[in-house]
């Protein structure tokens, strides 16, 4: 019966891509569902409308229309510190080689994002079929919402975030060292990852010395508590990284200076004054406090006799330490966005913790994730999904969607 449902996904994609995508979500581990998932995210990127001036997608489309860099020029500018990363510029150059349509550019962004978004969901649901009950489904929904496909909008940071998430899970949970390459690659997608990638790799290669496989060390709990409370005392302020000039190469130091400049800090402060960002910060605080409560609950349960396996214990310790780091990074321009990765890592751990400790209180806390993440579920997915894309993506067929954007020309607003 399940196989028959999955077989409907591909033909349905031609008639109603969004409906096919919803069916694919019901059977994530299958290759056919993975193909549908990535195909839809590619189409979803193609469906961006570029009619909202304040949206990142509008700014990216504007930049694409007004730039014609060669690959040689991109890497030259990167080498001298004129640009902070190369991913977006390379995608510009690749798309310009066969199309001037920004919708095609965002289809490519959607493909890359979708590939790793699907991989992250597959990692989350790498459990037995009979273990996937409604509580696992709630965690999976919130996990998906934390970095949903609407984040194709920004092209860089959240694409790097979903890649970093996959890399960290593969490194720390499955011990697949090859994923360290993907983690390092995030620096070339968004330069701010230079602040966390070396730390993550350092923790990984010295994990036997840092983490106790039987219990979480007291110093990690203290780091988590201190980072949590300090995050309420600091806003997006500017740190002085002048001391790095003598340590880093001239090119890297120039990129740090550019990223840490007063102009960039002011730009993020201006964006933070909008109604959207004000509401977003409020709900982010709710999420942060709620996950803090769950951590305290898990700590108490572990003290009272719940036993984690070695992999789960080490992962829990790393997640708490990573939370502390992301809390500290909230004082770097745009650094607070790293909390997205920490949240998803914790939700990944929570699935495995739930399978060990299926008490009523654990289930209540999982259900409580829905109101805590309400903003992400209703606004960032629902509202932004409607505002930033063509409405045809939700009800149209494949041919209609492609034809609608075939001869699209960017309009300056």
mmCIF file of C-alpha atoms in Angstrom:
data_model
loop_
_atom_site.group_PDB
_atom_site.id
_atom_site.type_symbol
_atom_site.label_atom_id
_atom_site.label_comp_id
_atom_site.label_asym_id
_atom_site.label_seq_id
_atom_site.Cartn_x
_atom_site.Cartn_y
_atom_site.Cartn_z
ATOM 1 C CA UNK A 1 0.000 0.000 0.000
ATOM 2 C CA UNK A 2 2.812 2.395 0.877
ATOM 3 C CA UNK A 3 4.634 1.602 -2.370
ATOM 4 C CA UNK A 4 1.511 2.405 -4.391
ATOM 5 C CA UNK A 5 1.317 5.842 -2.766
ATOM 6 C CA UNK A 6 4.939 6.579 -3.552
ATOM 7 C CA UNK A 7 4.444 5.549 -7.187
ATOM 8 C CA UNK A 8 1.882 8.341 -7.557
ATOM 9 C CA UNK A 9 4.461 11.015 -6.789
ATOM 10 C CA UNK A 10 6.181 11.298 -10.167
ATOM 11 C CA UNK A 11 3.070 11.469 -12.418
ATOM 12 C CA UNK A 12 1.431 13.822 -9.913
ATOM 13 C CA UNK A 13 4.441 16.158 -10.154
ATOM 14 C CA UNK A 14 3.508 16.941 -13.760
ATOM 15 C CA UNK A 15 -0.051 17.873 -12.778
ATOM 16 C CA UNK A 16 0.499 19.396 -9.324
ATOM 17 C CA UNK A 17 4.137 19.714 -8.186
ATOM 18 C CA UNK A 18 3.244 20.977 -4.712
ATOM 19 C CA UNK A 19 0.925 18.016 -4.102
ATOM 20 C CA UNK A 20 3.659 15.649 -5.229
ATOM 21 C CA UNK A 21 6.077 17.386 -2.839
ATOM 22 C CA UNK A 22 3.667 16.871 0.080
ATOM 23 C CA UNK A 23 3.417 13.172 -0.737
ATOM 24 C CA UNK A 24 7.203 12.950 -0.896
ATOM 25 C CA UNK A 25 7.443 14.296 2.654
ATOM 26 C CA UNK A 26 5.610 11.196 3.881
ATOM 27 C CA UNK A 27 8.395 8.877 2.726
ATOM 28 C CA UNK A 28 11.594 10.916 2.962
ATOM 29 C CA UNK A 29 14.137 8.047 3.034
ATOM 30 C CA UNK A 30 13.133 6.738 -0.414
ATOM 31 C CA UNK A 31 15.199 7.816 -3.411
ATOM 32 C CA UNK A 32 12.098 8.610 -5.420
ATOM 33 C CA UNK A 33 10.875 10.982 -2.721
ATOM 34 C CA UNK A 34 14.330 12.543 -2.597
ATOM 35 C CA UNK A 35 14.196 13.129 -6.348
ATOM 36 C CA UNK A 36 10.755 14.766 -6.033
ATOM 37 C CA UNK A 37 11.914 16.875 -3.078
ATOM 38 C CA UNK A 38 14.945 18.305 -4.894
ATOM 39 C CA UNK A 39 12.971 18.762 -8.108
ATOM 40 C CA UNK A 40 10.351 20.783 -6.243
ATOM 41 C CA UNK A 41 12.883 22.996 -4.436
ATOM 42 C CA UNK A 42 14.430 23.728 -7.841
ATOM 43 C CA UNK A 43 10.996 24.685 -9.175
ATOM 44 C CA UNK A 44 10.299 26.643 -5.992
ATOM 45 C CA UNK A 45 13.425 28.732 -6.590
ATOM 46 C CA UNK A 46 12.266 29.305 -10.171
ATOM 47 C CA UNK A 47 8.931 30.576 -8.821
ATOM 48 C CA UNK A 48 10.387 33.552 -6.899
ATOM 49 C CA UNK A 49 8.682 36.728 -8.100
ATOM 50 C CA UNK A 50 11.163 39.514 -7.114
ATOM 51 C CA UNK A 51 8.396 41.999 -6.351
ATOM 52 C CA UNK A 52 9.312 42.749 -2.716
ATOM 53 C CA UNK A 53 12.106 45.343 -2.564
ATOM 54 C CA UNK A 54 13.061 44.523 1.034
ATOM 55 C CA UNK A 55 13.527 40.819 0.264
ATOM 56 C CA UNK A 56 16.991 39.326 -0.172
ATOM 57 C CA UNK A 57 15.798 37.662 -3.381
ATOM 58 C CA UNK A 58 15.120 41.067 -4.957
ATOM 59 C CA UNK A 59 18.610 42.307 -4.051
ATOM 60 C CA UNK A 60 20.212 39.111 -5.368
ATOM 61 C CA UNK A 61 18.237 39.327 -8.647
ATOM 62 C CA UNK A 62 19.225 42.997 -8.982
ATOM 63 C CA UNK A 63 22.879 42.095 -8.455
ATOM 64 C CA UNK A 64 22.629 39.288 -11.009
ATOM 65 C CA UNK A 65 21.128 41.631 -13.606
ATOM 66 C CA UNK A 66 23.866 44.211 -13.079
ATOM 67 C CA UNK A 67 26.944 41.985 -12.835
ATOM 68 C CA UNK A 68 28.804 40.100 -15.518
ATOM 69 C CA UNK A 69 31.890 38.742 -13.787
ATOM 70 C CA UNK A 70 34.079 36.100 -15.321
ATOM 71 C CA UNK A 71 35.283 33.237 -13.141
ATOM 72 C CA UNK A 72 38.827 34.627 -13.311
ATOM 73 C CA UNK A 73 37.665 38.038 -12.076
ATOM 74 C CA UNK A 74 35.615 36.456 -9.274
ATOM 75 C CA UNK A 75 38.599 34.589 -7.861
ATOM 76 C CA UNK A 76 40.871 37.588 -8.329
ATOM 77 C CA UNK A 77 38.462 39.803 -6.347
ATOM 78 C CA UNK A 78 38.220 37.081 -3.704
ATOM 79 C CA UNK A 79 41.995 36.725 -3.465
ATOM 80 C CA UNK A 80 42.487 40.449 -2.797
ATOM 81 C CA UNK A 81 39.614 40.619 -0.284
ATOM 82 C CA UNK A 82 37.284 42.688 -2.498
ATOM 83 C CA UNK A 83 34.464 40.156 -1.977
ATOM 84 C CA UNK A 84 33.918 37.940 1.037
ATOM 85 C CA UNK A 85 32.719 34.749 -0.664
ATOM 86 C CA UNK A 86 32.479 33.230 -4.120
ATOM 87 C CA UNK A 87 29.338 31.050 -4.188
ATOM 88 C CA UNK A 88 26.849 33.694 -5.275
ATOM 89 C CA UNK A 89 29.214 35.224 -7.845
ATOM 90 C CA UNK A 90 30.023 31.806 -9.316
ATOM 91 C CA UNK A 91 26.312 31.066 -9.626
ATOM 92 C CA UNK A 92 25.904 34.440 -11.371
ATOM 93 C CA UNK A 93 28.644 33.535 -13.829
ATOM 94 C CA UNK A 94 27.318 30.009 -14.412
ATOM 95 C CA UNK A 95 23.780 31.249 -15.084
ATOM 96 C CA UNK A 96 24.945 34.081 -17.351
ATOM 97 C CA UNK A 97 26.673 31.488 -19.528
ATOM 98 C CA UNK A 98 23.288 30.275 -20.785
ATOM 99 C CA UNK A 99 20.542 32.595 -19.447
ATOM 100 C CA UNK A 100 19.882 36.180 -18.320
ATOM 101 C CA UNK A 101 16.781 35.116 -16.391
ATOM 102 C CA UNK A 102 17.072 35.523 -12.574
ATOM 103 C CA UNK A 103 14.440 32.807 -12.191
ATOM 104 C CA UNK A 104 16.911 30.347 -13.673
ATOM 105 C CA UNK A 105 19.512 31.579 -11.180
ATOM 106 C CA UNK A 106 17.141 30.908 -8.285
ATOM 107 C CA UNK A 107 16.276 27.501 -9.710
ATOM 108 C CA UNK A 108 19.977 26.650 -9.340
ATOM 109 C CA UNK A 109 19.974 28.078 -5.807
ATOM 110 C CA UNK A 110 16.898 25.946 -5.099
ATOM 111 C CA UNK A 111 18.583 22.821 -6.432
ATOM 112 C CA UNK A 112 21.625 23.220 -4.171
ATOM 113 C CA UNK A 113 19.518 24.113 -1.129
ATOM 114 C CA UNK A 114 17.073 21.275 -1.787
ATOM 115 C CA UNK A 115 19.809 18.689 -2.144
ATOM 116 C CA UNK A 116 21.145 19.365 1.346
ATOM 117 C CA UNK A 117 17.724 20.079 2.861
ATOM 118 C CA UNK A 118 16.598 16.617 1.788
ATOM 119 C CA UNK A 119 19.840 15.119 3.105
ATOM 120 C CA UNK A 120 19.250 16.756 6.493
ATOM 121 C CA UNK A 121 15.716 15.323 6.693
ATOM 122 C CA UNK A 122 16.961 11.900 5.673
ATOM 123 C CA UNK A 123 19.529 12.061 8.476
ATOM 124 C CA UNK A 124 16.826 13.068 10.961
ATOM 125 C CA UNK A 125 14.541 10.193 9.989
ATOM 126 C CA UNK A 126 17.262 7.549 9.860
ATOM 127 C CA UNK A 127 15.291 5.414 12.301
ATOM 128 C CA UNK A 128 13.044 2.374 11.986
ATOM 129 C CA UNK A 129 9.705 2.968 10.254
ATOM 130 C CA UNK A 130 7.702 1.780 13.275
ATOM 131 C CA UNK A 131 9.451 4.380 15.458
ATOM 132 C CA UNK A 132 8.092 7.280 13.396
ATOM 133 C CA UNK A 133 5.038 8.234 15.393
ATOM 134 C CA UNK A 134 3.258 11.600 15.690
ATOM 135 C CA UNK A 135 5.820 12.957 18.153
ATOM 136 C CA UNK A 136 8.684 12.270 15.750
ATOM 137 C CA UNK A 137 6.531 13.914 13.057
ATOM 138 C CA UNK A 138 6.171 17.062 15.206
ATOM 139 C CA UNK A 139 9.935 17.264 15.705
ATOM 140 C CA UNK A 140 10.472 16.708 11.961
ATOM 141 C CA UNK A 141 8.014 19.490 11.106
ATOM 142 C CA UNK A 142 9.728 21.968 13.427
ATOM 143 C CA UNK A 143 13.139 20.797 12.192
ATOM 144 C CA UNK A 144 12.058 21.470 8.600
ATOM 145 C CA UNK A 145 10.556 24.844 9.533
ATOM 146 C CA UNK A 146 13.759 25.963 11.251
ATOM 147 C CA UNK A 147 15.461 26.266 7.863
ATOM 148 C CA UNK A 148 12.634 25.852 5.375
ATOM 149 C CA UNK A 149 12.926 26.073 1.593
ATOM 150 C CA UNK A 150 11.709 29.686 1.665
ATOM 151 C CA UNK A 151 15.265 30.468 2.834
ATOM 152 C CA UNK A 152 16.382 29.966 -0.761
ATOM 153 C CA UNK A 153 15.425 33.660 -0.709
ATOM 154 C CA UNK A 154 18.788 34.717 0.765
ATOM 155 C CA UNK A 155 20.844 32.371 -1.432
ATOM 156 C CA UNK A 156 23.930 32.264 0.824
ATOM 157 C CA UNK A 157 23.711 32.115 4.621
ATOM 158 C CA UNK A 158 20.951 29.545 5.031
ATOM 159 C CA UNK A 159 22.309 27.414 2.201
ATOM 160 C CA UNK A 160 25.591 27.319 4.106
ATOM 161 C CA UNK A 161 23.601 26.585 7.283
ATOM 162 C CA UNK A 162 21.896 23.500 5.862
ATOM 163 C CA UNK A 163 25.235 22.226 4.507
ATOM 164 C CA UNK A 164 26.908 22.859 7.871
ATOM 165 C CA UNK A 165 24.092 20.997 9.634
ATOM 166 C CA UNK A 166 24.540 17.925 7.412
ATOM 167 C CA UNK A 167 28.303 18.077 7.885
ATOM 168 C CA UNK A 168 28.127 18.354 11.684
ATOM 169 C CA UNK A 169 25.671 15.451 12.016
ATOM 170 C CA UNK A 170 27.806 13.272 9.744
ATOM 171 C CA UNK A 171 30.971 14.196 11.630
ATOM 172 C CA UNK A 172 29.755 13.985 15.216
ATOM 173 C CA UNK A 173 27.099 11.287 14.987
ATOM 174 C CA UNK A 174 28.295 9.058 12.131
ATOM 175 C CA UNK A 175 32.025 9.921 12.306
ATOM 176 C CA UNK A 176 32.237 10.439 8.536
ATOM 177 C CA UNK A 177 35.389 12.540 8.200
ATOM 178 C CA UNK A 178 34.837 13.267 4.507
ATOM 179 C CA UNK A 179 32.122 15.740 5.522
ATOM 180 C CA UNK A 180 34.781 18.053 6.940
ATOM 181 C CA UNK A 181 35.296 19.150 3.311
ATOM 182 C CA UNK A 182 31.650 20.218 3.036
ATOM 183 C CA UNK A 183 31.981 22.075 6.337
ATOM 184 C CA UNK A 184 35.014 24.025 5.099
ATOM 185 C CA UNK A 185 33.171 24.787 1.834
ATOM 186 C CA UNK A 186 30.572 26.824 3.774
ATOM 187 C CA UNK A 187 33.208 29.538 4.259
ATOM 188 C CA UNK A 188 33.159 30.098 0.483
ATOM 189 C CA UNK A 189 29.361 30.353 0.516
ATOM 190 C CA UNK A 190 29.135 32.863 3.385
ATOM 191 C CA UNK A 191 32.312 34.237 4.928
ATOM 192 C CA UNK A 192 30.848 34.484 8.447
ATOM 193 C CA UNK A 193 31.317 30.702 8.743
ATOM 194 C CA UNK A 194 35.014 31.385 9.226
ATOM 195 C CA UNK A 195 34.041 32.208 12.830
ATOM 196 C CA UNK A 196 32.629 28.735 13.580
ATOM 197 C CA UNK A 197 34.098 26.166 11.175
ATOM 198 C CA UNK A 198 37.606 26.079 12.731
ATOM 199 C CA UNK A 199 36.058 25.694 16.197
ATOM 200 C CA UNK A 200 33.769 22.852 15.083
ATOM 201 C CA UNK A 201 36.688 21.011 13.465
ATOM 202 C CA UNK A 202 38.891 21.609 16.508
ATOM 203 C CA UNK A 203 36.224 20.128 18.800
ATOM 204 C CA UNK A 204 35.813 17.176 16.442
ATOM 205 C CA UNK A 205 39.484 16.241 16.199
ATOM 206 C CA UNK A 206 39.923 16.577 19.986
ATOM 207 C CA UNK A 207 36.523 15.178 20.961
ATOM 208 C CA UNK A 208 37.974 12.293 22.981
ATOM 209 C CA UNK A 209 39.720 14.813 25.238
ATOM 210 C CA UNK A 210 36.823 17.299 25.404
ATOM 211 C CA UNK A 211 33.770 15.074 25.750
ATOM 212 C CA UNK A 212 32.927 12.401 28.279
ATOM 213 C CA UNK A 213 31.068 9.479 26.701
ATOM 214 C CA UNK A 214 29.278 8.682 29.965
ATOM 215 C CA UNK A 215 28.073 12.109 31.075
ATOM 216 C CA UNK A 216 28.157 15.772 30.108
ATOM 217 C CA UNK A 217 31.044 17.581 31.853
ATOM 218 C CA UNK A 218 30.104 20.367 34.262
ATOM 219 C CA UNK A 219 32.119 22.940 32.297
ATOM 220 C CA UNK A 220 29.937 22.363 29.228
ATOM 221 C CA UNK A 221 26.750 22.950 31.233
ATOM 222 C CA UNK A 222 28.315 26.128 32.661
ATOM 223 C CA UNK A 223 29.292 27.321 29.172
ATOM 224 C CA UNK A 224 25.724 26.720 28.001
ATOM 225 C CA UNK A 225 24.219 28.637 30.950
ATOM 226 C CA UNK A 226 26.649 31.559 30.655
ATOM 227 C CA UNK A 227 26.136 31.829 26.888
ATOM 228 C CA UNK A 228 22.357 31.673 27.299
ATOM 229 C CA UNK A 229 22.192 34.507 29.838
ATOM 230 C CA UNK A 230 24.772 36.670 28.059
ATOM 231 C CA UNK A 231 22.739 36.429 24.861
ATOM 232 C CA UNK A 232 20.045 38.520 26.550
ATOM 233 C CA UNK A 233 22.525 41.244 27.479
ATOM 234 C CA UNK A 234 23.943 41.827 24.005
ATOM 235 C CA UNK A 235 22.440 42.910 20.735
ATOM 236 C CA UNK A 236 24.122 42.931 17.332
ATOM 237 C CA UNK A 237 27.152 44.965 18.403
ATOM 238 C CA UNK A 238 30.485 45.308 16.692
ATOM 239 C CA UNK A 239 33.520 43.347 17.902
ATOM 240 C CA UNK A 240 37.052 44.559 17.298
ATOM 241 C CA UNK A 241 38.967 41.978 15.275
ATOM 242 C CA UNK A 242 42.034 44.143 14.636
ATOM 243 C CA UNK A 243 44.206 41.634 16.509
ATOM 244 C CA UNK A 244 43.604 39.133 13.693
ATOM 245 C CA UNK A 245 45.498 41.293 11.199
ATOM 246 C CA UNK A 246 48.820 40.013 12.471
ATOM 247 C CA UNK A 247 47.691 36.377 12.468
ATOM 248 C CA UNK A 248 45.771 35.978 9.209
ATOM 249 C CA UNK A 249 46.898 36.505 5.643
ATOM 250 C CA UNK A 250 46.248 39.940 4.143
ATOM 251 C CA UNK A 251 43.389 38.617 1.971
ATOM 252 C CA UNK A 252 41.596 36.898 4.859
ATOM 253 C CA UNK A 253 42.196 39.848 7.202
ATOM 254 C CA UNK A 254 40.671 42.201 4.603
ATOM 255 C CA UNK A 255 37.587 39.971 4.409
ATOM 256 C CA UNK A 256 37.258 39.982 8.206
ATOM 257 C CA UNK A 257 37.557 43.772 8.215
ATOM 258 C CA UNK A 258 34.921 44.078 5.469
ATOM 259 C CA UNK A 259 32.530 41.717 7.244
ATOM 260 C CA UNK A 260 33.129 43.403 10.588
ATOM 261 C CA UNK A 261 32.918 46.968 9.242
ATOM 262 C CA UNK A 262 30.698 49.633 10.822
ATOM 263 C CA UNK A 263 28.824 49.965 7.522
ATOM 264 C CA UNK A 264 27.785 46.309 7.582
ATOM 265 C CA UNK A 265 26.801 46.555 11.242
ATOM 266 C CA UNK A 266 24.618 49.591 10.504
ATOM 267 C CA UNK A 267 23.006 47.788 7.579
ATOM 268 C CA UNK A 268 21.925 44.883 9.800
ATOM 269 C CA UNK A 269 20.676 47.313 12.444
ATOM 270 C CA UNK A 270 18.529 49.062 9.834
ATOM 271 C CA UNK A 271 17.058 45.753 8.709
ATOM 272 C CA UNK A 272 16.414 44.854 12.344
ATOM 273 C CA UNK A 273 14.161 47.897 12.735
ATOM 274 C CA UNK A 274 11.488 46.480 10.414
ATOM 275 C CA UNK A 275 8.283 44.967 11.797
ATOM 276 C CA UNK A 276 9.242 41.546 10.428
ATOM 277 C CA UNK A 277 12.568 41.460 12.250
ATOM 278 C CA UNK A 278 11.026 42.801 15.451
ATOM 279 C CA UNK A 279 8.444 40.005 15.483
ATOM 280 C CA UNK A 280 11.102 37.493 14.434
ATOM 281 C CA UNK A 281 13.351 38.450 17.362
ATOM 282 C CA UNK A 282 10.446 38.103 19.800
ATOM 283 C CA UNK A 283 9.626 34.597 18.640
ATOM 284 C CA UNK A 284 13.315 33.673 18.500
ATOM 285 C CA UNK A 285 13.516 34.558 22.189
ATOM 286 C CA UNK A 286 10.510 32.326 22.904
ATOM 287 C CA UNK A 287 12.178 29.442 21.037
ATOM 288 C CA UNK A 288 15.469 30.013 22.869
ATOM 289 C CA UNK A 289 13.801 29.971 26.281
ATOM 290 C CA UNK A 290 11.673 26.921 25.442
ATOM 291 C CA UNK A 291 14.646 24.874 24.231
ATOM 292 C CA UNK A 292 16.529 25.949 27.372
ATOM 293 C CA UNK A 293 13.681 24.483 29.440
ATOM 294 C CA UNK A 294 13.884 21.201 27.492
ATOM 295 C CA UNK A 295 17.646 21.050 28.111
ATOM 296 C CA UNK A 296 17.047 21.482 31.866
ATOM 297 C CA UNK A 297 14.422 18.722 31.723
ATOM 298 C CA UNK A 298 16.805 16.342 29.933
ATOM 299 C CA UNK A 299 19.588 17.132 32.397
ATOM 300 C CA UNK A 300 17.286 16.243 35.301
ATOM 301 C CA UNK A 301 16.171 13.021 33.608
ATOM 302 C CA UNK A 302 19.782 11.996 32.990
ATOM 303 C CA UNK A 303 20.544 12.662 36.656
ATOM 304 C CA UNK A 304 17.565 10.509 37.659
ATOM 305 C CA UNK A 305 18.652 7.439 35.745
ATOM 306 C CA UNK A 306 17.988 7.849 32.004
ATOM 307 C CA UNK A 307 21.052 6.514 30.196
ATOM 308 C CA UNK A 308 22.219 7.714 26.780
ATOM 309 C CA UNK A 309 24.355 5.677 24.423
ATOM 310 C CA UNK A 310 27.898 6.889 23.788
ATOM 311 C CA UNK A 311 27.025 8.545 20.462
ATOM 312 C CA UNK A 312 23.982 10.304 21.936
ATOM 313 C CA UNK A 313 25.866 11.442 25.024
ATOM 314 C CA UNK A 314 28.690 12.932 22.980
ATOM 315 C CA UNK A 315 26.206 14.584 20.618
ATOM 316 C CA UNK A 316 24.285 16.110 23.543
ATOM 317 C CA UNK A 317 27.498 17.554 24.976
ATOM 318 C CA UNK A 318 28.501 19.016 21.626
ATOM 319 C CA UNK A 319 25.049 20.518 21.038
ATOM 320 C CA UNK A 320 25.197 22.340 24.395
ATOM 321 C CA UNK A 321 28.682 23.634 23.604
ATOM 322 C CA UNK A 322 27.571 24.702 20.137
ATOM 323 C CA UNK A 323 24.609 26.536 21.670
ATOM 324 C CA UNK A 324 27.071 28.447 23.882
ATOM 325 C CA UNK A 325 29.115 29.432 20.813
ATOM 326 C CA UNK A 326 26.092 30.585 18.803
ATOM 327 C CA UNK A 327 24.810 32.599 21.776
ATOM 328 C CA UNK A 328 28.187 34.358 21.909
ATOM 329 C CA UNK A 329 28.116 35.039 18.164
ATOM 330 C CA UNK A 330 24.955 37.105 18.572
ATOM 331 C CA UNK A 331 27.277 40.091 19.160
ATOM 332 C CA UNK A 332 28.701 39.764 15.621
ATOM 333 C CA UNK A 333 26.708 41.364 12.753
ATOM 334 C CA UNK A 334 24.203 38.739 11.606
ATOM 335 C CA UNK A 335 25.856 36.225 13.949
ATOM 336 C CA UNK A 336 22.598 35.435 15.729
ATOM 337 C CA UNK A 337 21.477 33.462 12.682
ATOM 338 C CA UNK A 338 23.864 30.645 13.620
ATOM 339 C CA UNK A 339 21.326 29.673 16.276
ATOM 340 C CA UNK A 340 19.348 28.071 13.419
ATOM 341 C CA UNK A 341 21.994 25.357 13.113
ATOM 342 C CA UNK A 342 22.106 24.855 16.891
ATOM 343 C CA UNK A 343 18.306 24.523 17.050
ATOM 344 C CA UNK A 344 18.242 21.918 14.306
ATOM 345 C CA UNK A 345 21.104 19.980 15.893
ATOM 346 C CA UNK A 346 19.198 19.902 19.158
ATOM 347 C CA UNK A 347 16.023 18.711 17.391
ATOM 348 C CA UNK A 348 18.079 15.944 15.748
ATOM 349 C CA UNK A 349 19.252 14.883 19.199
ATOM 350 C CA UNK A 350 15.708 15.208 20.574
ATOM 351 C CA UNK A 351 14.398 12.557 18.181
ATOM 352 C CA UNK A 352 16.899 10.056 19.554
ATOM 353 C CA UNK A 353 16.312 11.145 23.145
ATOM 354 C CA UNK A 354 12.553 10.666 22.701
ATOM 355 C CA UNK A 355 13.096 7.104 21.473
ATOM 356 C CA UNK A 356 14.960 6.428 24.745
ATOM 357 C CA UNK A 357 12.635 8.299 27.139
ATOM 358 C CA UNK A 358 9.002 8.191 25.957
ATOM 359 C CA UNK A 359 7.458 9.559 29.145
ATOM 360 C CA UNK A 360 4.356 11.766 29.245
ATOM 361 C CA UNK A 361 6.418 14.825 30.158
ATOM 362 C CA UNK A 362 8.744 14.257 27.213
ATOM 363 C CA UNK A 363 5.759 14.007 24.888
ATOM 364 C CA UNK A 364 4.206 17.183 26.342
ATOM 365 C CA UNK A 365 7.437 19.092 25.758
ATOM 366 C CA UNK A 366 7.550 17.868 22.165
ATOM 367 C CA UNK A 367 3.972 19.007 21.535
ATOM 368 C CA UNK A 368 4.927 22.370 23.049
ATOM 369 C CA UNK A 369 7.381 22.872 20.191
ATOM 370 C CA UNK A 370 4.450 23.749 17.919
ATOM 371 C CA UNK A 371 3.390 26.991 19.683
ATOM 372 C CA UNK A 372 7.030 27.845 20.426
ATOM 373 C CA UNK A 373 7.900 27.662 16.726
ATOM 374 C CA UNK A 374 4.570 29.160 15.591
ATOM 375 C CA UNK A 375 6.260 32.145 13.927
ATOM 376 C CA UNK A 376 8.414 29.919 11.746
ATOM 377 C CA UNK A 377 5.485 27.682 10.854
ATOM 378 C CA UNK A 378 2.899 30.368 10.120
ATOM 379 C CA UNK A 379 4.832 33.461 9.073
ATOM 380 C CA UNK A 380 8.151 32.452 7.551
ATOM 381 C CA UNK A 381 6.720 29.441 5.725
ATOM 382 C CA UNK A 382 3.103 30.477 5.188
ATOM 383 C CA UNK A 383 3.227 34.240 4.746
ATOM 384 C CA UNK A 384 6.660 34.609 3.108
ATOM 385 C CA UNK A 385 6.000 31.605 0.907
ATOM 386 C CA UNK A 386 3.009 33.458 -0.541
ATOM 387 C CA UNK A 387 4.565 36.934 -0.681
ATOM 388 C CA UNK A 388 7.914 36.046 -2.254
ATOM 389 C CA UNK A 389 6.800 33.511 -4.880
ATOM 390 C CA UNK A 390 4.333 33.265 -7.718
ATOM 391 C CA UNK A 391 0.983 31.939 -6.486
ATOM 392 C CA UNK A 392 1.091 29.404 -9.319
ATOM 393 C CA UNK A 393 3.619 27.322 -7.378
ATOM 394 C CA UNK A 394 0.859 26.253 -4.971
ATOM 395 C CA UNK A 395 -1.770 25.109 -7.477
ATOM 396 C CA UNK A 396 -0.317 25.185 -11.003
ATOM 397 C CA UNK A 397 1.039 22.336 -13.110
ATOM 398 C CA UNK A 398 4.655 21.954 -14.207
ATOM 399 C CA UNK A 399 4.222 23.271 -17.771
ATOM 400 C CA UNK A 400 2.274 26.296 -16.546
ATOM 401 C CA UNK A 401 4.958 27.190 -14.012
ATOM 402 C CA UNK A 402 7.810 26.898 -16.509
ATOM 403 C CA UNK A 403 5.955 28.846 -19.197
ATOM 404 C CA UNK A 404 5.037 31.619 -16.735
ATOM 405 C CA UNK A 405 8.686 32.473 -16.085
ATOM 406 C CA UNK A 406 10.212 31.490 -19.421
ATOM 407 C CA UNK A 407 10.734 35.027 -20.817
ATOM 408 C CA UNK A 408 10.902 36.802 -17.451
ATOM 409 C CA UNK A 409 12.793 40.091 -17.350
ATOM 410 C CA UNK A 410 13.811 41.673 -14.066
ATOM 411 C CA UNK A 411 11.834 44.843 -13.289
ATOM 412 C CA UNK A 412 13.412 47.604 -11.183
ATOM 413 C CA UNK A 413 11.005 48.756 -8.477
#
